[in-house]
PDB file of C-alpha atoms in Angstrom:
ATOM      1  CA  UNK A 425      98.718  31.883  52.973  1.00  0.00           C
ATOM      2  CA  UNK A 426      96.122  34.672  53.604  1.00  0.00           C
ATOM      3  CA  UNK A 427      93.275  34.667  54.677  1.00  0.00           C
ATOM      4  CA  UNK A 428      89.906  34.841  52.262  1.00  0.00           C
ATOM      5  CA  UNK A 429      88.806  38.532  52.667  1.00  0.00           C
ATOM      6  CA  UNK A 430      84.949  38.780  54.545  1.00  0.00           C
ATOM      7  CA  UNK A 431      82.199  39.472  51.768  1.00  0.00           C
ATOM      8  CA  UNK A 432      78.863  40.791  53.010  1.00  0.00           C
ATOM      9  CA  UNK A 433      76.289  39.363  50.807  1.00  0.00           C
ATOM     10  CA  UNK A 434      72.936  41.418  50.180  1.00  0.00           C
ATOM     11  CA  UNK A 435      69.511  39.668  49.434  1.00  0.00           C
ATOM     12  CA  UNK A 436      66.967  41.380  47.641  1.00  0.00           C
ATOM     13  CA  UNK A 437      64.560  38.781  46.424  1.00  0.00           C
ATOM     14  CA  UNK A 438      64.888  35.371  48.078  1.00  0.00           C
ATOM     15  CA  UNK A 439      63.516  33.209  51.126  1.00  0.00           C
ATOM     16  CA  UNK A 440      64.451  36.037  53.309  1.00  0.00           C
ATOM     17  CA  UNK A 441      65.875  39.404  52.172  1.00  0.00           C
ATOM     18  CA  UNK A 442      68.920  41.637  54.111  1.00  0.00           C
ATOM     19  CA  UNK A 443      72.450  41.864  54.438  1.00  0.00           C
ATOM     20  CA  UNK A 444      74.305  38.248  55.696  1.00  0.00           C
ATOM     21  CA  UNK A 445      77.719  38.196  56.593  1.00  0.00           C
ATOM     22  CA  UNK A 446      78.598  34.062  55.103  1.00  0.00           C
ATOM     23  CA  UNK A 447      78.037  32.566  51.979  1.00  0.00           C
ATOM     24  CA  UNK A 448      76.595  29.981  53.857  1.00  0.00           C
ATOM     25  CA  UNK A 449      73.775  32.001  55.136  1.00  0.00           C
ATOM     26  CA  UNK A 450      73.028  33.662  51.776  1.00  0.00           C
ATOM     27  CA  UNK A 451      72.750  30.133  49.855  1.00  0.00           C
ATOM     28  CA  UNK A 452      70.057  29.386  52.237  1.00  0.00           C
ATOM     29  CA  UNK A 453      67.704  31.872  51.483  1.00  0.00           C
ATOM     30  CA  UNK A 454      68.272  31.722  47.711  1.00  0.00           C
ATOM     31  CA  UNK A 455      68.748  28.050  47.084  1.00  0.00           C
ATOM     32  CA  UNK A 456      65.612  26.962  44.942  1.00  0.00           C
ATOM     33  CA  UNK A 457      64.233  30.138  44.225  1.00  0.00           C
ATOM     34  CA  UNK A 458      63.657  31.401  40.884  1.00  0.00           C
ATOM     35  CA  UNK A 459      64.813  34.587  40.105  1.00  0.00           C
ATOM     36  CA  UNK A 460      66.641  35.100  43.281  1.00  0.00           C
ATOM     37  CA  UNK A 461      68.535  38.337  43.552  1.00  0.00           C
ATOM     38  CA  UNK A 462      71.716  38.622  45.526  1.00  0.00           C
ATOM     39  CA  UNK A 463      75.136  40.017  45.301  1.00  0.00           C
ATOM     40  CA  UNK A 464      78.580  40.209  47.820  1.00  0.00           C
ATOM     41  CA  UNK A 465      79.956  43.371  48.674  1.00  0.00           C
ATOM     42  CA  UNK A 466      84.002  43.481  50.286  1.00  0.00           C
ATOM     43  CA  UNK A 467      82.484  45.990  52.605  1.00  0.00           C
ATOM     44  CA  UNK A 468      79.310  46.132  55.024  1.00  0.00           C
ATOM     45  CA  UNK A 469      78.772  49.937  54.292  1.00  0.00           C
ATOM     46  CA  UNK A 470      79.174  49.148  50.432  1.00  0.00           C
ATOM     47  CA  UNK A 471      76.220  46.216  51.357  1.00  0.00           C
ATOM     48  CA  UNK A 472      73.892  48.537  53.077  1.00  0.00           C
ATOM     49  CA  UNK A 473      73.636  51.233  50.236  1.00  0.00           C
ATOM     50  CA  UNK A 474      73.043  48.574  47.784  1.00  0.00           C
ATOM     51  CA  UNK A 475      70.745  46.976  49.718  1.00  0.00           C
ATOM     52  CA  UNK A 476      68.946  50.560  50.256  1.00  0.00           C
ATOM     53  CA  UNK A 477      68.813  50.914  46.800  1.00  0.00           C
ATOM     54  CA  UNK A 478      67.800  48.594  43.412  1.00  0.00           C
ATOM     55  CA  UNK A 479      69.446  45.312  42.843  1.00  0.00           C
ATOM     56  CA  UNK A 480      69.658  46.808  38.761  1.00  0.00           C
ATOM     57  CA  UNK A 481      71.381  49.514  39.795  1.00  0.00           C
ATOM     58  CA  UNK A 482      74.159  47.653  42.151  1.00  0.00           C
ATOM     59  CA  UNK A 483      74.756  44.663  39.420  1.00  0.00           C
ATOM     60  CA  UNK A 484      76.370  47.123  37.065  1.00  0.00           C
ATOM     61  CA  UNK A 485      79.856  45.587  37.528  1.00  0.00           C
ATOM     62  CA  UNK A 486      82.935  47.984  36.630  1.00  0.00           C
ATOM     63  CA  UNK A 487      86.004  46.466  35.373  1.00  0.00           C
ATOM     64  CA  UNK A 488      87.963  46.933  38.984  1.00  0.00           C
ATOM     65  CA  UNK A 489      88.011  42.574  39.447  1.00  0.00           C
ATOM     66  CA  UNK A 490      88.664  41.722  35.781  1.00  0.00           C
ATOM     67  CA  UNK A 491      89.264  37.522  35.465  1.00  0.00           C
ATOM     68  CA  UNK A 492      93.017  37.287  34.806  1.00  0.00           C
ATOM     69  CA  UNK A 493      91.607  35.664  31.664  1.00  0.00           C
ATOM     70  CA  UNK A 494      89.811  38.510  29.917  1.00  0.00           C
ATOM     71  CA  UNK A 495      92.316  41.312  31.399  1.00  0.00           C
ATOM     72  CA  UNK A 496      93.803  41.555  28.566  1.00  0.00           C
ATOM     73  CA  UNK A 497      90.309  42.245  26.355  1.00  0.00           C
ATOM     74  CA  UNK A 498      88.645  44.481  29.245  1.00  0.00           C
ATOM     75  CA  UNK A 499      88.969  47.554  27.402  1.00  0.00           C
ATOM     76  CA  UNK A 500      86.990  45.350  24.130  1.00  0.00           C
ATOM     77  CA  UNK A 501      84.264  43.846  26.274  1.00  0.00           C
ATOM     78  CA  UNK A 502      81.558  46.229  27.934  1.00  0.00           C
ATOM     79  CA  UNK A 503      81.488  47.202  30.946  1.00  0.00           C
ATOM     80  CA  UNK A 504      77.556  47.089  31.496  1.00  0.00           C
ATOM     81  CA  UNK A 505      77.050  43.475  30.344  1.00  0.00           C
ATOM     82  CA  UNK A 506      76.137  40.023  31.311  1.00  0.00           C
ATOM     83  CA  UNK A 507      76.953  36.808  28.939  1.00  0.00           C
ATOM     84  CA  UNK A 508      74.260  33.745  28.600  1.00  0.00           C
ATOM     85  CA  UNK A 509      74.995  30.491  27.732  1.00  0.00           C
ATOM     86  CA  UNK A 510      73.258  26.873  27.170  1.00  0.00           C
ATOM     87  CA  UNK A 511      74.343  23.373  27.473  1.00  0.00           C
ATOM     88  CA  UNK A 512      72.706  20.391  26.523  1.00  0.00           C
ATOM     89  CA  UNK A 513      74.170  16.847  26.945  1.00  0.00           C
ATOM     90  CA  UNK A 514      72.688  15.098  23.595  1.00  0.00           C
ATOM     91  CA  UNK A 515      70.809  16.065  20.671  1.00  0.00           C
ATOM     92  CA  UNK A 516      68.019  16.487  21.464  1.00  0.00           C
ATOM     93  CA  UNK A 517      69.115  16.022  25.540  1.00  0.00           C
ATOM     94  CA  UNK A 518      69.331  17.070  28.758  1.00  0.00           C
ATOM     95  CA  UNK A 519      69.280  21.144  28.235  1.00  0.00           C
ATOM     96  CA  UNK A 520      69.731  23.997  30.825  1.00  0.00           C
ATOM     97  CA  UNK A 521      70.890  27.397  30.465  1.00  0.00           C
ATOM     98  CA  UNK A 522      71.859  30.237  32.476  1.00  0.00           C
ATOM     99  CA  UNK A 523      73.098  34.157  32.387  1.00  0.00           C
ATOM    100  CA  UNK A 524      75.963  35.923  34.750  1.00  0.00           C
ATOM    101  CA  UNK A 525      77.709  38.906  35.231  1.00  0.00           C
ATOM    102  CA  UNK A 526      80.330  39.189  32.519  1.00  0.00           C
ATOM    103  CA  UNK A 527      83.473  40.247  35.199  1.00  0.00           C
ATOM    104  CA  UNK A 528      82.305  38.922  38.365  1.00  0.00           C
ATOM    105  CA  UNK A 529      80.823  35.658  36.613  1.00  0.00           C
ATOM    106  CA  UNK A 530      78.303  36.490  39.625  1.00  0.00           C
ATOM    107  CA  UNK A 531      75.052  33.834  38.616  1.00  0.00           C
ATOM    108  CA  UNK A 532      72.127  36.051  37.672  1.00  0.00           C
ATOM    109  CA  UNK A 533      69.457  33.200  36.471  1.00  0.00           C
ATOM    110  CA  UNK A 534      69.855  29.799  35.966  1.00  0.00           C
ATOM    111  CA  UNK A 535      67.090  27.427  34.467  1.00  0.00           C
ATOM    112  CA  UNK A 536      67.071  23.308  34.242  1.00  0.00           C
ATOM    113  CA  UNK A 537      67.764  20.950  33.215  1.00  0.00           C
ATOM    114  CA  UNK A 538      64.919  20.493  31.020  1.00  0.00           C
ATOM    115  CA  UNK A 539      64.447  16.873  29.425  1.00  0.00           C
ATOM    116  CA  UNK A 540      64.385  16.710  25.666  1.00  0.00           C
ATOM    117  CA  UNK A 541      65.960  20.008  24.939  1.00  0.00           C
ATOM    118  CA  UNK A 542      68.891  21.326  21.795  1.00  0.00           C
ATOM    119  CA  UNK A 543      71.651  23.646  22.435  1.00  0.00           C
ATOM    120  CA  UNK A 544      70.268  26.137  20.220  1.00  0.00           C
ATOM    121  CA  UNK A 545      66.862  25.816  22.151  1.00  0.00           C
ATOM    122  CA  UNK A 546      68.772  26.929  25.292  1.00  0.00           C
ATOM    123  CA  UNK A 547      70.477  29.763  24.290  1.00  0.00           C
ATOM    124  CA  UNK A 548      67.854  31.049  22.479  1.00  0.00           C
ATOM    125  CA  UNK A 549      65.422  31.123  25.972  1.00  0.00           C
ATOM    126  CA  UNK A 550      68.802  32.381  27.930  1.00  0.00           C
ATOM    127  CA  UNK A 551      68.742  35.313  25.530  1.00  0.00           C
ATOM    128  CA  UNK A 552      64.658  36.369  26.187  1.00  0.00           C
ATOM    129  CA  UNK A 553      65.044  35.613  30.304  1.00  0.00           C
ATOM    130  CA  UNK A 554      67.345  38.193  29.600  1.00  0.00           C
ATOM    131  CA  UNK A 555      65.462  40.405  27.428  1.00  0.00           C
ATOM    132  CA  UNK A 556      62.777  40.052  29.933  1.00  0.00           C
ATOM    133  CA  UNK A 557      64.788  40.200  33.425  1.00  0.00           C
ATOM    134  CA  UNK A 558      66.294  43.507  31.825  1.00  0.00           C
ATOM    135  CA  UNK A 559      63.518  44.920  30.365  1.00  0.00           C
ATOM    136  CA  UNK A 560      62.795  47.878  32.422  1.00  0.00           C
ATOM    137  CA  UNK A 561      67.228  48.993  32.568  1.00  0.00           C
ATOM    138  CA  UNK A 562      67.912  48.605  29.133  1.00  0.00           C
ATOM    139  CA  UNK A 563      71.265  49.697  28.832  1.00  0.00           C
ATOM    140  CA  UNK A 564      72.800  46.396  29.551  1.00  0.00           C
ATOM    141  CA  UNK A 565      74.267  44.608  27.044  1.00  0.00           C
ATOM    142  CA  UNK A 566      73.883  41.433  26.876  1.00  0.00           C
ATOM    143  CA  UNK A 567      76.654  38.692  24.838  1.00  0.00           C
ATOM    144  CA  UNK A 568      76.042  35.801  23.444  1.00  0.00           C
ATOM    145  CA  UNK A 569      78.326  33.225  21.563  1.00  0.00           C
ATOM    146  CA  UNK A 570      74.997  31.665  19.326  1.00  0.00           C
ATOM    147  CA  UNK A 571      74.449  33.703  16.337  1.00  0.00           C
ATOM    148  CA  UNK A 572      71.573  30.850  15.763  1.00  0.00           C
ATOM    149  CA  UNK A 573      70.020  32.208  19.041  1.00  0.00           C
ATOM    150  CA  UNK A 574      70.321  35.751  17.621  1.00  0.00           C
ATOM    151  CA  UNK A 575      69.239  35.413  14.865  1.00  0.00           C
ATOM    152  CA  UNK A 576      66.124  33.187  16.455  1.00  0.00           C
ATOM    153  CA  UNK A 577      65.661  36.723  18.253  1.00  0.00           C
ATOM    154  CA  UNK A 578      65.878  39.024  15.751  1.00  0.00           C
ATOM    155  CA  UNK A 579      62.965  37.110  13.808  1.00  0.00           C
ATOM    156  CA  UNK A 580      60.693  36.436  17.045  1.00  0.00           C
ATOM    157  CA  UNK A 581      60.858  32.921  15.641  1.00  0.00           C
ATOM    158  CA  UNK A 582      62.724  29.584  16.768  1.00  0.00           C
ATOM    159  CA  UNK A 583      63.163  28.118  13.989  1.00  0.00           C
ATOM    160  CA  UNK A 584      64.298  24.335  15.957  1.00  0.00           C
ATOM    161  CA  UNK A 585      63.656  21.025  13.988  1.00  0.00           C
ATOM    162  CA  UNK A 586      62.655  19.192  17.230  1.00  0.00           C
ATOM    163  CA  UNK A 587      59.502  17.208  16.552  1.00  0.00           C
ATOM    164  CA  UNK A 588      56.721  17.876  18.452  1.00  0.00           C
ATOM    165  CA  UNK A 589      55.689  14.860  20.856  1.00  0.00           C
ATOM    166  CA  UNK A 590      54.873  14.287  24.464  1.00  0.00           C
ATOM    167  CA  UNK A 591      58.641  13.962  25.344  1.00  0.00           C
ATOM    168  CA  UNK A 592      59.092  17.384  23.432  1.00  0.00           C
ATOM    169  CA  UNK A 593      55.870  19.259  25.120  1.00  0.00           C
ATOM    170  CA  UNK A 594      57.389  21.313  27.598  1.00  0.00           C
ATOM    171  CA  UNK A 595      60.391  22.376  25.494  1.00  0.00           C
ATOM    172  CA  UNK A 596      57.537  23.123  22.432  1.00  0.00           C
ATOM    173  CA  UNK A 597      55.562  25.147  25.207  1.00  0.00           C
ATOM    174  CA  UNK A 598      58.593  27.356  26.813  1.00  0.00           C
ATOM    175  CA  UNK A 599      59.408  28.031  22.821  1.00  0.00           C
ATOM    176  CA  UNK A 600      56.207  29.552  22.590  1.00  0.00           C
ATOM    177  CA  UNK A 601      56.113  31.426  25.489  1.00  0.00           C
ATOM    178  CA  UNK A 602      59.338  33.169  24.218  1.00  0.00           C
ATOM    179  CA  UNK A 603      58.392  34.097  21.058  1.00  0.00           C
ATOM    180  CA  UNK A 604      55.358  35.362  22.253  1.00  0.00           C
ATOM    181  CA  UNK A 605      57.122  37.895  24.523  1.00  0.00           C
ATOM    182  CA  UNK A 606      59.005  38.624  22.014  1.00  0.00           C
ATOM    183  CA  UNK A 607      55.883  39.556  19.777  1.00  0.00           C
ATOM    184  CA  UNK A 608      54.304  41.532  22.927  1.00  0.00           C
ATOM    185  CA  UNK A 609      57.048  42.917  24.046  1.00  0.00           C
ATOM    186  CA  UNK A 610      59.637  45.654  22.747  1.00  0.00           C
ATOM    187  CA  UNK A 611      63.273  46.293  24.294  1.00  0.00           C
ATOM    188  CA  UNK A 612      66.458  47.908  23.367  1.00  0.00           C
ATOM    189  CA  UNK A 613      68.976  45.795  25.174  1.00  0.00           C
ATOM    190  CA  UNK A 614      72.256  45.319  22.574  1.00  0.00           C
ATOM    191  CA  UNK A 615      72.766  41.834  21.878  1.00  0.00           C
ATOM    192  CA  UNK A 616      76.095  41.613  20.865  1.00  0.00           C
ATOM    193  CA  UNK A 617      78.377  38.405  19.574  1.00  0.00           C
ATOM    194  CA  UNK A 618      81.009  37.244  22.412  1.00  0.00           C
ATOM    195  CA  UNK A 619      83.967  36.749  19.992  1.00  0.00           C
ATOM    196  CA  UNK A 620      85.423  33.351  21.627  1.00  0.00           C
ATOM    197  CA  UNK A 621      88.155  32.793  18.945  1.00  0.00           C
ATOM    198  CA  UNK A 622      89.872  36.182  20.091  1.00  0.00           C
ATOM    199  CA  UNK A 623      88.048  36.532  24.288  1.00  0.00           C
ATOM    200  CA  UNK A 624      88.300  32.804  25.140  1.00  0.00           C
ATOM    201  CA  UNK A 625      84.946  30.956  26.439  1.00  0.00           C
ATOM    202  CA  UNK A 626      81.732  33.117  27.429  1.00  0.00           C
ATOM    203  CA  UNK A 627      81.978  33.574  31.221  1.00  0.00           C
ATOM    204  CA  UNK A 628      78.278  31.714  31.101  1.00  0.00           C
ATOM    205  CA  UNK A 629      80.147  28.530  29.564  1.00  0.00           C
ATOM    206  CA  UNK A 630      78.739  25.640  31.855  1.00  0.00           C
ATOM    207  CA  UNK A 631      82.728  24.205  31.663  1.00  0.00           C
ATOM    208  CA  UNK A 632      81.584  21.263  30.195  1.00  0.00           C
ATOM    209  CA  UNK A 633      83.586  20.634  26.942  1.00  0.00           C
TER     210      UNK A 633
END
């Protein structure tokens, strides 16, 4: 069998930032950090020019590792894209949602669980982290597989039935919070449908189904 090829994995927000030659060592400067920014590079000189340079600039992931799963659809899907996705386990239930690199499935944000939360809830905050984390490169593209959540978007407006309560507050309060950037804020970042009948699952799927 061989062996796993090295990865050099660059930090540029975390617990401590550089260039760490394990997986091991990387997880422990990003684990429980919000917003942590890190990538793996095959080689150390590919590592240090990223890590010279902007994290935006070194996540923009060409099709030269496509998933044997979407290899077929490469030339369909963009190349300068990330997919989000929610999962919630009840109605309303435990919600969290996250985005990733659409070919390297490499974990950009993740966020949750959140008590009390709806699918639609979730993918509809996935999509404005997004907005927001991409605000200032707004040439990535960004798929999602909710057209509830995009259309939520579109009209700066959640439009959820979950009642408002003490169970529901937070939820209610991150809602609002969205919308509001929404309102504040503009971008130009493509939202585009991930076709799952004809691509398969959105490489954000949490696996859970």
């Amino acid at each position: 069998m061989a062996k796993n090829k090295k990865k050099y994995y660059v930090v540029w927000e975390g617990k401590q930032t550089g260039i760490f030659d394990s997986w091991k060592e990387c997880e422990k400067h990003i684990k429980g950090v919000a917003g942590a920014k890190y990538k793996s590079f095959s080689t150390l000189s590919e590592a240090e020019k990223a890590f010279a340079g902007r994290y935006y600039d070194a996540i923009q992931k060409k099709k030269d590792n496509v998933p044997p799963d979407l290899e077929k659809f490469a030339d369909q899907i963009d190349d300068n894209s990330i997919t989000v996705d929610a999962a919630c386990s009840g109605n309303p239930g435990m919600m969290e949602y996250r985005g990733v690199e659409t070919f390297s499935g490499l974990e950009l944000f993740r966020q949750g669980p959140y008590k009390h939360g709806t699918n639609n809830i979730g993918e509809f905050l996935a999509l404005v982290h997004a907005l927001a984390l991409f605000q200032n490169k707004q040439d990535v593209i960004i798929y999602s597989d909710s057209r509830t959540a995009m259309a939520w978007v579109r009209n700066k407006k959640a439009k959820t039935t979950l009642k408002v309560n003490k169970d529901t507050a937070l939820i209610h309060e991150m809602i609002k919070r969205a919308e509001k950037w929404l309102k504040v804020n503009t971008y130009k970042n493509p939202i585009k449908k991930w076709d799952t009948k004809v691509w398969g699952e959105i490489p954000a799927d949490f696996g859970r189904k």
